[in-house]
Tab-separated table of C-alpha atoms in Angstrom:
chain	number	residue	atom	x	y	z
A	22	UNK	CA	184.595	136.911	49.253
A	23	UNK	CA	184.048	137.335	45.363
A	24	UNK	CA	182.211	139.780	43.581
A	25	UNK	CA	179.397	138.177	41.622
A	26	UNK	CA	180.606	136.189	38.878
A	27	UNK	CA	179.303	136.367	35.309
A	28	UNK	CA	176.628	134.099	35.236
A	29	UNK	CA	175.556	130.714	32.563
A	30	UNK	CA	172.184	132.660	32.845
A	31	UNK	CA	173.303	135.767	31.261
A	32	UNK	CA	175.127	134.335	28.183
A	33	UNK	CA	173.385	134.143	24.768
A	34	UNK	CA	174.014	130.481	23.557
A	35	UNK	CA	171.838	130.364	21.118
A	36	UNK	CA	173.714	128.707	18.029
A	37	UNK	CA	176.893	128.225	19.980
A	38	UNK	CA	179.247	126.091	20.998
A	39	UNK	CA	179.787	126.114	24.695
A	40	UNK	CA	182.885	125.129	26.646
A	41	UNK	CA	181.626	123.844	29.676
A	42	UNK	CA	184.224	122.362	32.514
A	43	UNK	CA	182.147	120.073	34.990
A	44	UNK	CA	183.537	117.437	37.178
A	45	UNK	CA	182.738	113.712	36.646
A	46	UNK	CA	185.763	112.390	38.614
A	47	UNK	CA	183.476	109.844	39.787
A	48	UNK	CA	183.789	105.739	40.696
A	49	UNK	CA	183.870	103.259	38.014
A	50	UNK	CA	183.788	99.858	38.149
A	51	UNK	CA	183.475	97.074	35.494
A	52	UNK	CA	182.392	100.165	33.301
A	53	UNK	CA	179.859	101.752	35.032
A	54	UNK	CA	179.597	105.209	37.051
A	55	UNK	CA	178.756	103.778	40.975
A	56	UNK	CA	178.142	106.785	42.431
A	57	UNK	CA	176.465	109.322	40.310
A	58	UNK	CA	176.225	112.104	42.740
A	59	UNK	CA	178.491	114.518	40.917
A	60	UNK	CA	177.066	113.886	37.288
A	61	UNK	CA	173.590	114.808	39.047
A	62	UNK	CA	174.904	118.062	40.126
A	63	UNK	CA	176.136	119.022	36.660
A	64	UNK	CA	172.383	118.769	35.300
A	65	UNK	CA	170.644	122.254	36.096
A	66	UNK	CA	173.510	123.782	34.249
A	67	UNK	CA	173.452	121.436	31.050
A	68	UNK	CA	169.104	121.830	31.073
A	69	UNK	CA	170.047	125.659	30.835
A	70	UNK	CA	172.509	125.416	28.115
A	71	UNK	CA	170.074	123.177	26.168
A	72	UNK	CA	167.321	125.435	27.057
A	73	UNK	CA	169.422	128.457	25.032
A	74	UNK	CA	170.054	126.475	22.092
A	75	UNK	CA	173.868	126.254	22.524
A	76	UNK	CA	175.663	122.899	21.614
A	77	UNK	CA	177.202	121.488	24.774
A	78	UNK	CA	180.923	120.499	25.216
A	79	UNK	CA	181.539	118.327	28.384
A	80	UNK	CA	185.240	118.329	29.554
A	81	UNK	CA	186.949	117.087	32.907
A	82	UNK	CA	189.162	114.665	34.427
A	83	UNK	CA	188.686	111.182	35.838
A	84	UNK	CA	191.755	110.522	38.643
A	85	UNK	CA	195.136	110.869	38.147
A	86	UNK	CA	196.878	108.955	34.650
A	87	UNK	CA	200.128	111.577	34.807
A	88	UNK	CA	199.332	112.490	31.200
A	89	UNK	CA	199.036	108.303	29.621
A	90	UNK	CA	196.280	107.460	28.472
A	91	UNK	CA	194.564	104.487	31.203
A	92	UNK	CA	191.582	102.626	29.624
A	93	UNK	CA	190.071	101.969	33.384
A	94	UNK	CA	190.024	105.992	33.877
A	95	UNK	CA	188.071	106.499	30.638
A	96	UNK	CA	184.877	108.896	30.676
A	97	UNK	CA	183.186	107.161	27.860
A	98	UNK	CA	181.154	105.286	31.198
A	99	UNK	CA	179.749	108.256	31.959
A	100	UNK	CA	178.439	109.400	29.224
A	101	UNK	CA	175.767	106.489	29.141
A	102	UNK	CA	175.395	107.429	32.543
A	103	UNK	CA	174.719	111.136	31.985
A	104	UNK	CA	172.639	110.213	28.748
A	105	UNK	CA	170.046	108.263	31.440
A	106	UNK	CA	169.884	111.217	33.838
A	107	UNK	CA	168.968	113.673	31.350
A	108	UNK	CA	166.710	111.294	28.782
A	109	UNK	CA	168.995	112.773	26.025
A	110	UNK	CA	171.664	111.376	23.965
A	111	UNK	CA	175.194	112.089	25.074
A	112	UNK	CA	177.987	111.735	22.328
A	113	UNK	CA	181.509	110.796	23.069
A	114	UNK	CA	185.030	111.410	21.538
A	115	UNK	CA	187.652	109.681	22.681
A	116	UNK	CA	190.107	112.351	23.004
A	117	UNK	CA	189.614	116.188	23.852
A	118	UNK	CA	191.460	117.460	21.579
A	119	UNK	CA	192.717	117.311	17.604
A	120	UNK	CA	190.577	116.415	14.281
A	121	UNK	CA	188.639	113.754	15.705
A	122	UNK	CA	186.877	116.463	18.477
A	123	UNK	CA	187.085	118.741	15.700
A	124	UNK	CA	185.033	116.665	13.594
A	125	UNK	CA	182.886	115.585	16.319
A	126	UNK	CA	181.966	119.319	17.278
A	127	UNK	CA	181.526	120.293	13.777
A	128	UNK	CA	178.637	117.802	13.424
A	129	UNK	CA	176.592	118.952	16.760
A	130	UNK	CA	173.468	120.857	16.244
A	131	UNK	CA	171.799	123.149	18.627
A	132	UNK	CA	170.371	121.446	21.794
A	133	UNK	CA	173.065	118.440	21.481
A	134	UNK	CA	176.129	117.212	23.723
A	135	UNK	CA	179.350	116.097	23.430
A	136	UNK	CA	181.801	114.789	25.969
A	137	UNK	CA	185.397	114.840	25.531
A	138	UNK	CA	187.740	111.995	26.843
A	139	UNK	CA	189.747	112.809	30.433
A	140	UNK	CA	191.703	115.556	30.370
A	141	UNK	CA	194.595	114.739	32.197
A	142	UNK	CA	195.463	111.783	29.403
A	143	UNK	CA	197.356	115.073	28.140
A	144	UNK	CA	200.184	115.789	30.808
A	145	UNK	CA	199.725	119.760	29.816
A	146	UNK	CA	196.456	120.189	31.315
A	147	UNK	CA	198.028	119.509	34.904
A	148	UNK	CA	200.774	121.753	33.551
A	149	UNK	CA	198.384	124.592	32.503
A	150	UNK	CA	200.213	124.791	29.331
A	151	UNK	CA	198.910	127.744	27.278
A	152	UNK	CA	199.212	126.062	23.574
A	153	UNK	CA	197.332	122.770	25.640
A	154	UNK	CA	194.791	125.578	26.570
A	155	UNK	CA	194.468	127.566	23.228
A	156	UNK	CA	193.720	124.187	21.460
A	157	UNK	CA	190.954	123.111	24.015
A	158	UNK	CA	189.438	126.665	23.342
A	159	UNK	CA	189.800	126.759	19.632
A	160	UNK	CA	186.297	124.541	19.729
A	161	UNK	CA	184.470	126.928	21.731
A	162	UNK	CA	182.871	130.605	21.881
A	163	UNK	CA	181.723	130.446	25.024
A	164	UNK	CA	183.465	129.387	28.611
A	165	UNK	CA	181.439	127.874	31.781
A	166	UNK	CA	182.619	126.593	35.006
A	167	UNK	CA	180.650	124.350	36.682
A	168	UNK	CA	183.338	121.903	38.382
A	169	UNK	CA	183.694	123.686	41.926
A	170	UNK	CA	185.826	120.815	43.236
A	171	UNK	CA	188.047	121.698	40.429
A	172	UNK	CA	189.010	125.410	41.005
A	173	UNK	CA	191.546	125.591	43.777
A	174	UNK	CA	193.996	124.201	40.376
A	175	UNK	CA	195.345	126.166	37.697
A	176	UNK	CA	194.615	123.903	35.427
A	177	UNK	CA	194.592	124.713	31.232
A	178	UNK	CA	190.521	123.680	31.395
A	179	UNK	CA	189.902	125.705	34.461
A	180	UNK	CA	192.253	128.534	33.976
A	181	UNK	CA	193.813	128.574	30.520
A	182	UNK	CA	190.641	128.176	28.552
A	183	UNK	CA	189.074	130.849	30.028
A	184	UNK	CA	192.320	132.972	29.944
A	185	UNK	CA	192.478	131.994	26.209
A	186	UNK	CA	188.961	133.187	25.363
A	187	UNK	CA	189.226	136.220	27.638
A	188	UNK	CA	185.855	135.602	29.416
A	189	UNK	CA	184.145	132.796	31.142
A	190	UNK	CA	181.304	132.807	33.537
A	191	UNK	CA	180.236	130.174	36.322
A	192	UNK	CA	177.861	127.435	36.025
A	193	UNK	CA	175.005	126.874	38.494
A	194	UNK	CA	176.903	124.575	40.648
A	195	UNK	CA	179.925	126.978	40.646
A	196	UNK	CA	177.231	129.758	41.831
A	197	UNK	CA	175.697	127.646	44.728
A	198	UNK	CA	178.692	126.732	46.122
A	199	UNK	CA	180.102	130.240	46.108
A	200	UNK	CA	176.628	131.602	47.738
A	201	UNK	CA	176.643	129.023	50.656
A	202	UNK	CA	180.248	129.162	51.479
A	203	UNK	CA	180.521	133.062	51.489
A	204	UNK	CA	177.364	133.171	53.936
A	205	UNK	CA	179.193	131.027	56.687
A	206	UNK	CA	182.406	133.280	55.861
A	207	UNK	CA	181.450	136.543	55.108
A	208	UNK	CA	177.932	136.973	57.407
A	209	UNK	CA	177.164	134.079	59.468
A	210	UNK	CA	174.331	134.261	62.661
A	211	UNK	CA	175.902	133.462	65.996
A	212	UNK	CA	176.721	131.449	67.469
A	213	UNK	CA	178.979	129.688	64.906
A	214	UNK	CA	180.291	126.156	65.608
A	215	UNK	CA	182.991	124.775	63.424
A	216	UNK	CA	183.713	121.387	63.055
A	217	UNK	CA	187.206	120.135	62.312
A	218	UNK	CA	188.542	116.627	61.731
A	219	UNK	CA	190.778	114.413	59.777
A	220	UNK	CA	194.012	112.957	60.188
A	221	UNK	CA	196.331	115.551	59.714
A	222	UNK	CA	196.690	119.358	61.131
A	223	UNK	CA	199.324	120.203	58.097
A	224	UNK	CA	196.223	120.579	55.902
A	225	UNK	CA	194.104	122.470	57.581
A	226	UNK	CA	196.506	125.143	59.382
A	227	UNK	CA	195.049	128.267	56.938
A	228	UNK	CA	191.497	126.797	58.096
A	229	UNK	CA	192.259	126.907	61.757
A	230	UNK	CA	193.504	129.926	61.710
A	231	UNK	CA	189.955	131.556	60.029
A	232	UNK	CA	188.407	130.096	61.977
A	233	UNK	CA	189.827	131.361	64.993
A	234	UNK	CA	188.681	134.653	64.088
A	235	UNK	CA	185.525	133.330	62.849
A	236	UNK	CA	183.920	130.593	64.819
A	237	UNK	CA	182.630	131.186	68.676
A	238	UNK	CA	183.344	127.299	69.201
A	239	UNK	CA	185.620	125.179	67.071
A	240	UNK	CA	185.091	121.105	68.167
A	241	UNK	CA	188.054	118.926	66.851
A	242	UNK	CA	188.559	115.048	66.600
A	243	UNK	CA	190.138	112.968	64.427
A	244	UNK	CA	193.386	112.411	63.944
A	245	UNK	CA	194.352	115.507	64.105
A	246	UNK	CA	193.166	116.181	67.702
A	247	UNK	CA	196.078	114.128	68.987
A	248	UNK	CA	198.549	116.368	67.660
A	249	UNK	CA	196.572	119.236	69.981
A	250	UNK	CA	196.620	117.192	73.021
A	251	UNK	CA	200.212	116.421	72.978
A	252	UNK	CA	200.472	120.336	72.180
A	253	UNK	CA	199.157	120.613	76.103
A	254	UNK	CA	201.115	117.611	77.180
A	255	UNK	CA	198.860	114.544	77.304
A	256	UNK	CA	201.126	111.430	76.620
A	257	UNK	CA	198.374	109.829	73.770
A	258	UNK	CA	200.337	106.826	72.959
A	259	UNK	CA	200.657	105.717	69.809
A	260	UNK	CA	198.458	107.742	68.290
A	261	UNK	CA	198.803	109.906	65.148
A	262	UNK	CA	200.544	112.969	65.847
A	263	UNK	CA	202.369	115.406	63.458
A	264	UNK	CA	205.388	116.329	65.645
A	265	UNK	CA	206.540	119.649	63.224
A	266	UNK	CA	202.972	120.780	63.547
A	267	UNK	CA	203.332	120.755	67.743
A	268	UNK	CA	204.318	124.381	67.669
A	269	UNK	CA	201.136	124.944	64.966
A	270	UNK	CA	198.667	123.140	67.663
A	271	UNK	CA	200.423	125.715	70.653
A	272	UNK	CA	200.212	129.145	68.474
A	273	UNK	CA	196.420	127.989	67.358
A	274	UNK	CA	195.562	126.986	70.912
A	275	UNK	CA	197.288	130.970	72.317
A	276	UNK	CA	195.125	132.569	69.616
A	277	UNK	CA	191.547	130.704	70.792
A	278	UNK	CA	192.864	132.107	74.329
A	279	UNK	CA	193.327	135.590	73.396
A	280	UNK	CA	190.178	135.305	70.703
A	281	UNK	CA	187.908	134.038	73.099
A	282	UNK	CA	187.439	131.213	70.636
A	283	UNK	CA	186.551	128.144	72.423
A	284	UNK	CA	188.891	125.107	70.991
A	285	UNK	CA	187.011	121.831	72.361
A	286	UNK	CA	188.884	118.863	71.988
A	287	UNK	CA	188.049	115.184	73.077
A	288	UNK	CA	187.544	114.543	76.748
A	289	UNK	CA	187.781	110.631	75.589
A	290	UNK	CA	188.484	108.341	72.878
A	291	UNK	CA	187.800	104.744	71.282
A	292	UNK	CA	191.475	103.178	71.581
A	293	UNK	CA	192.797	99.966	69.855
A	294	UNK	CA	196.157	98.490	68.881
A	295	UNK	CA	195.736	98.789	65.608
A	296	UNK	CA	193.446	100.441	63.153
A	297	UNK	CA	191.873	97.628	61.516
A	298	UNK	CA	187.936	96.043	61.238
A	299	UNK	CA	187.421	93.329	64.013
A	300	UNK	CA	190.135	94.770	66.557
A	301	UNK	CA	188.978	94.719	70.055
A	302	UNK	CA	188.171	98.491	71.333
A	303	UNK	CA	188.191	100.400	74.518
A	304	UNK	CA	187.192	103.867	75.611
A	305	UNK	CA	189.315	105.249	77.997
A	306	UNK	CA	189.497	108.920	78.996
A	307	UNK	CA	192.485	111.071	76.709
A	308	UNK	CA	194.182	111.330	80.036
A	309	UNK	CA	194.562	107.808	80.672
A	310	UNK	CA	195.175	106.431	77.004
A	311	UNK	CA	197.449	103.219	76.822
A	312	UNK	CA	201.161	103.638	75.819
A	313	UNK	CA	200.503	100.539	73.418
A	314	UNK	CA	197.102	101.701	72.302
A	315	UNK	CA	196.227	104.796	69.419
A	316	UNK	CA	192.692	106.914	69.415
A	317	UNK	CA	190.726	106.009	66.428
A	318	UNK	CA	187.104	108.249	67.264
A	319	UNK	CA	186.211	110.297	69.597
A	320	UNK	CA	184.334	108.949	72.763
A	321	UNK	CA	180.650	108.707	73.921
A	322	UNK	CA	181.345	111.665	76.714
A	323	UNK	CA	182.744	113.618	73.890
A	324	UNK	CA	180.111	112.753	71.535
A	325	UNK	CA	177.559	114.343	73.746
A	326	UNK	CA	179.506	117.120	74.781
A	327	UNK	CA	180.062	117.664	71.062
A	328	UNK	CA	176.184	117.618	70.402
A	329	UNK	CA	175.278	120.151	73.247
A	330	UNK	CA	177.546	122.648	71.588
A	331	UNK	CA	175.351	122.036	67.738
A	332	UNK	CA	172.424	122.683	69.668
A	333	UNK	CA	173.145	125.855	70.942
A	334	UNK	CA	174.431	127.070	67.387
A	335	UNK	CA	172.792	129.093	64.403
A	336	UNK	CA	175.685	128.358	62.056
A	337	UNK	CA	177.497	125.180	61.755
A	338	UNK	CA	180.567	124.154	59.380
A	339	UNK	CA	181.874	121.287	59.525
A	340	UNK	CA	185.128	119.411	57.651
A	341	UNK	CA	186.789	116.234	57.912
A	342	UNK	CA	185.796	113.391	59.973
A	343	UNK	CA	186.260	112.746	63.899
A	344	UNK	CA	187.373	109.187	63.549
A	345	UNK	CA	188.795	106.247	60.734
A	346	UNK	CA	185.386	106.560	59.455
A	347	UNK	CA	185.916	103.784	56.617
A	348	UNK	CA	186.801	101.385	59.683
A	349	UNK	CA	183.315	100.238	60.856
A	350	UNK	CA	184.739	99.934	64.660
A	351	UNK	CA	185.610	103.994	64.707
A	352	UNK	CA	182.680	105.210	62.652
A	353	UNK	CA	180.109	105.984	65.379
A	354	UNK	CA	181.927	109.363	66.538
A	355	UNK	CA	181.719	110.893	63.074
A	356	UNK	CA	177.834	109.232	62.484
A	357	UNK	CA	176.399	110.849	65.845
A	358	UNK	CA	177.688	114.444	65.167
A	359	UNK	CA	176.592	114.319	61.696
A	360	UNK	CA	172.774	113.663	63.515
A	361	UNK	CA	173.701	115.757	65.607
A	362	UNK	CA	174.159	118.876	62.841
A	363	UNK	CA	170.787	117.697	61.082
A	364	UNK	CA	168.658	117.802	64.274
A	365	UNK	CA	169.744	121.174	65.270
A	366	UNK	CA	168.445	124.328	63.722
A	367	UNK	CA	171.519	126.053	62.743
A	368	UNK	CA	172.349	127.064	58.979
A	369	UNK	CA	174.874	124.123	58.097
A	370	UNK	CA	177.592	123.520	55.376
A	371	UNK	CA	179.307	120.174	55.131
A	372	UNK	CA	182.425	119.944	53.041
A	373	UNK	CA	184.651	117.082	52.591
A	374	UNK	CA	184.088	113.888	50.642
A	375	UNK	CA	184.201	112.028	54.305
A	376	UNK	CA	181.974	114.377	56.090
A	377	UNK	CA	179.514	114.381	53.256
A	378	UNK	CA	179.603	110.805	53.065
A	379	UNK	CA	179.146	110.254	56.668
A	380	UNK	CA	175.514	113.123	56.257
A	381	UNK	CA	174.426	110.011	53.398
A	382	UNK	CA	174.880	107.101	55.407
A	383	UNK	CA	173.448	108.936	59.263
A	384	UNK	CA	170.310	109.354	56.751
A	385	UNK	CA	170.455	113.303	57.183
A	386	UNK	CA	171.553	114.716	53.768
A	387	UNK	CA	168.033	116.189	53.778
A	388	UNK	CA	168.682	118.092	56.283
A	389	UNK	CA	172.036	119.954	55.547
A	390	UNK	CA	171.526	123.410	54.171
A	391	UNK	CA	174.773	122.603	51.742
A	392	UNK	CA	176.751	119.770	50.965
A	393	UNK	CA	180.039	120.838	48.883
A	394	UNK	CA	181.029	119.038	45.936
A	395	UNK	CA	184.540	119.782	46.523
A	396	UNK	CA	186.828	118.786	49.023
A	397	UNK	CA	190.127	120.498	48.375
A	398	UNK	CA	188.369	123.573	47.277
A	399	UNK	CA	186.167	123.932	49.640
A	400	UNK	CA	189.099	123.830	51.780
A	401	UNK	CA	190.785	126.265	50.502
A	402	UNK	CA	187.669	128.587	50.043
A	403	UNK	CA	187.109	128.070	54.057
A	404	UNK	CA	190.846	129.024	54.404
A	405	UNK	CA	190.706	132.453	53.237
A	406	UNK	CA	192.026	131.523	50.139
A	407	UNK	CA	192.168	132.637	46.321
A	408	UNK	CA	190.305	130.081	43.979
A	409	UNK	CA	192.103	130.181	40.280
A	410	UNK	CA	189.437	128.786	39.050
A	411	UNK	CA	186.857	131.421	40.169
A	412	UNK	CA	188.787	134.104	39.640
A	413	UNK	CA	189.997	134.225	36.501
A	414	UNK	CA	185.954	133.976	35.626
A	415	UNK	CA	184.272	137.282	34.508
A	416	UNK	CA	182.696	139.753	36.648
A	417	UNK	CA	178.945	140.789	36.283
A	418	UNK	CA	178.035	143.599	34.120
């Protein structure tokens, strides 16, 4: 969907100082990273950096503070975490901005690394504030993008800088992710499968509507299945439905028709009172759900019919999860289809903090093609739409 971006690979860094965003919005807890998945993923493009001799500063955010600073959302953490990975010391400043970064950059030799403190302690990186931007790129010759779950913002460290310095390029991350997500768009092998779940179908109407023109089956659960079935005038209870996005669910479901897309929803669903752990559970078929009962996963029948359909596909991409995955008594729906996608053969792409958790804990991570690192971006991407943050990156000589 992009031409090729400018590449970390092609930049001389030797003897420079390097910008480079990455994204370490991670879990802390009693001041330690928990789940160092996306610090791992940053590595291959620091080892290059290091590799070319440029000094290395780390920038990104941790949550949202609204622009105060929040000693819990600190990123000093994870630079003792980041300093383990790599078996090299990781400095930190505790700001990202002003004479004490100054300072701190001045003093870095070739080969070393500094990590600035969360960007969004400044309200004008939310705000993309030019002056905000100008200032982060005075320390810098050299821009990188490596934070993928990052670039669907115009944000001063994902847009301005780069702006600022009137070139950036993408880190390796930034690359892989592009790669794997324009195959399933631009050139997948038939027959493609999509995968849709989550609660609501307000966030995902640009992605439906792709993949109408884009998948040869589209299977949806979760929460946002309801909102369908109601669409075709099943009474489902008291289960989550978006009533303004009824006439949404009937214009998607005319356009499968006249596609030739197949929309599969659930034929049943695992029903309760209430969504919480230890509440007794039925199946029951969608047709005959319980006025006083709400769907929470989709059902064994639907579980297998949603399997068949992975096993006759080449491509499969799949976002959000079929049921309240976090609520061990509605999990099951979401953990069989993700064994589902890593037994079949197809080319797969999971995006979706959910869906990529729920590939970790079926034991199948191995066996997705590509995991992305970003939910809301990948979104987005898988939507049709324009990234900021890749685009306003330089184009290959």
């Amino acid at each position: 969907m992009y031409p090729r971006k400018r590449s970390i690979r092609d930049l001389e860094l030797s003897g420079r100082t390097l910008f480079l965003r990455v994204d370490y919005n991670v879990p802390i807890q009693a001041g330690r990273v928990v789940d160092d998945t996306r610090v791992r993923a940053s590595i291959p493009s620091i080892r290059v950096a290091l590799e070319k001799g440029a000094r290395v500063v780390l920038a990104s955010h941790l949550g949202r503070p609204k622009g105060r600073r929040d000693p819990a959302l600190s990123l000093e953490p994870v630079s003792g975490c980041l300093s383990s990975l790599l078996g090299n010391p990781v400095r930190f400043v505790g700001d990202c901005l002003g004479p004490p970064v100054r300072r701190a950059v001045d003093s870095l030799g070739p080969g070393e690394i500094l990590l600035l403190e969360n960007l969004r302690f400044h309200s004008a990186e939310v705000e993309n504030d030019l002056d905000f931007a100008g200032r982060l790129a005075a320390v810098a010759e050299e821009y990188v993008n490596d934070a993928f779950g990052t670039a669907h913002r115009s944000h001063a460290s994902t847009v301005g800088v780069p702006t600022v310095l009137g070139r950036g390029a993408a880190g390796l991350l930034m690359e892989k992710e592009l790669r794997h997500l324009d195959r399933v768009l631009s050139d997948p092998r038939p027959p493609v499968v999509a995968i849709l779940g989550g609660a609501k179908v307000s966030g995902k109407i640009g992605v439906i509507e792709n993949f109408l023109s884009l998948a040869d089956t589209i299977l949806m659960g979760g929460g946002m299945a309801f909102t369908f079935l109601k669409a075709l005038g099943v009474d489902v209870g008291q289960s989550l439905v978006e009533e303004s996005c009824l006439e949404t669910a009937r214009k998607a479901l005319r356009e499968a028709k006249k596609s030739g897309t197949r929309l599969v929803l659930p034929e049943d669903v695992v029903v309760a009172r209430e969504c919480v752990a230890g509440e007794e559970t039925w199946t029951v078929p969608v047709e005959s759900l319980p006025p006083d009962r709400m769907g929470l996963d989709i059902g064994p029948g639907t579980r297998r019919r949603f399997g068949q359909e992975i096993e006759k596909a080449e491509t499969v991409i799949w976002n959000g999860p079929l049921g309240v995955f976090e609520v061990e008594e509605f999990a099951a729906g979401t953990l069989e289809v993700a064994r589902s996608v890593g037994a079949s053969r197809a080319f797969s792409v999971v995006g979706g903090g959910e869906s990529a958790a729920a590939v970790v804990r079926a034991g199948i991570r191995d066996r997705i093609d590509h995991v992305s690192t970003g939910g809301g971006a990948s979104l987005d991407y898988l939507a049709g739409k324009t990234l900021p943050g890749v685009a306003v990156l330089s184009g290959s000589d």
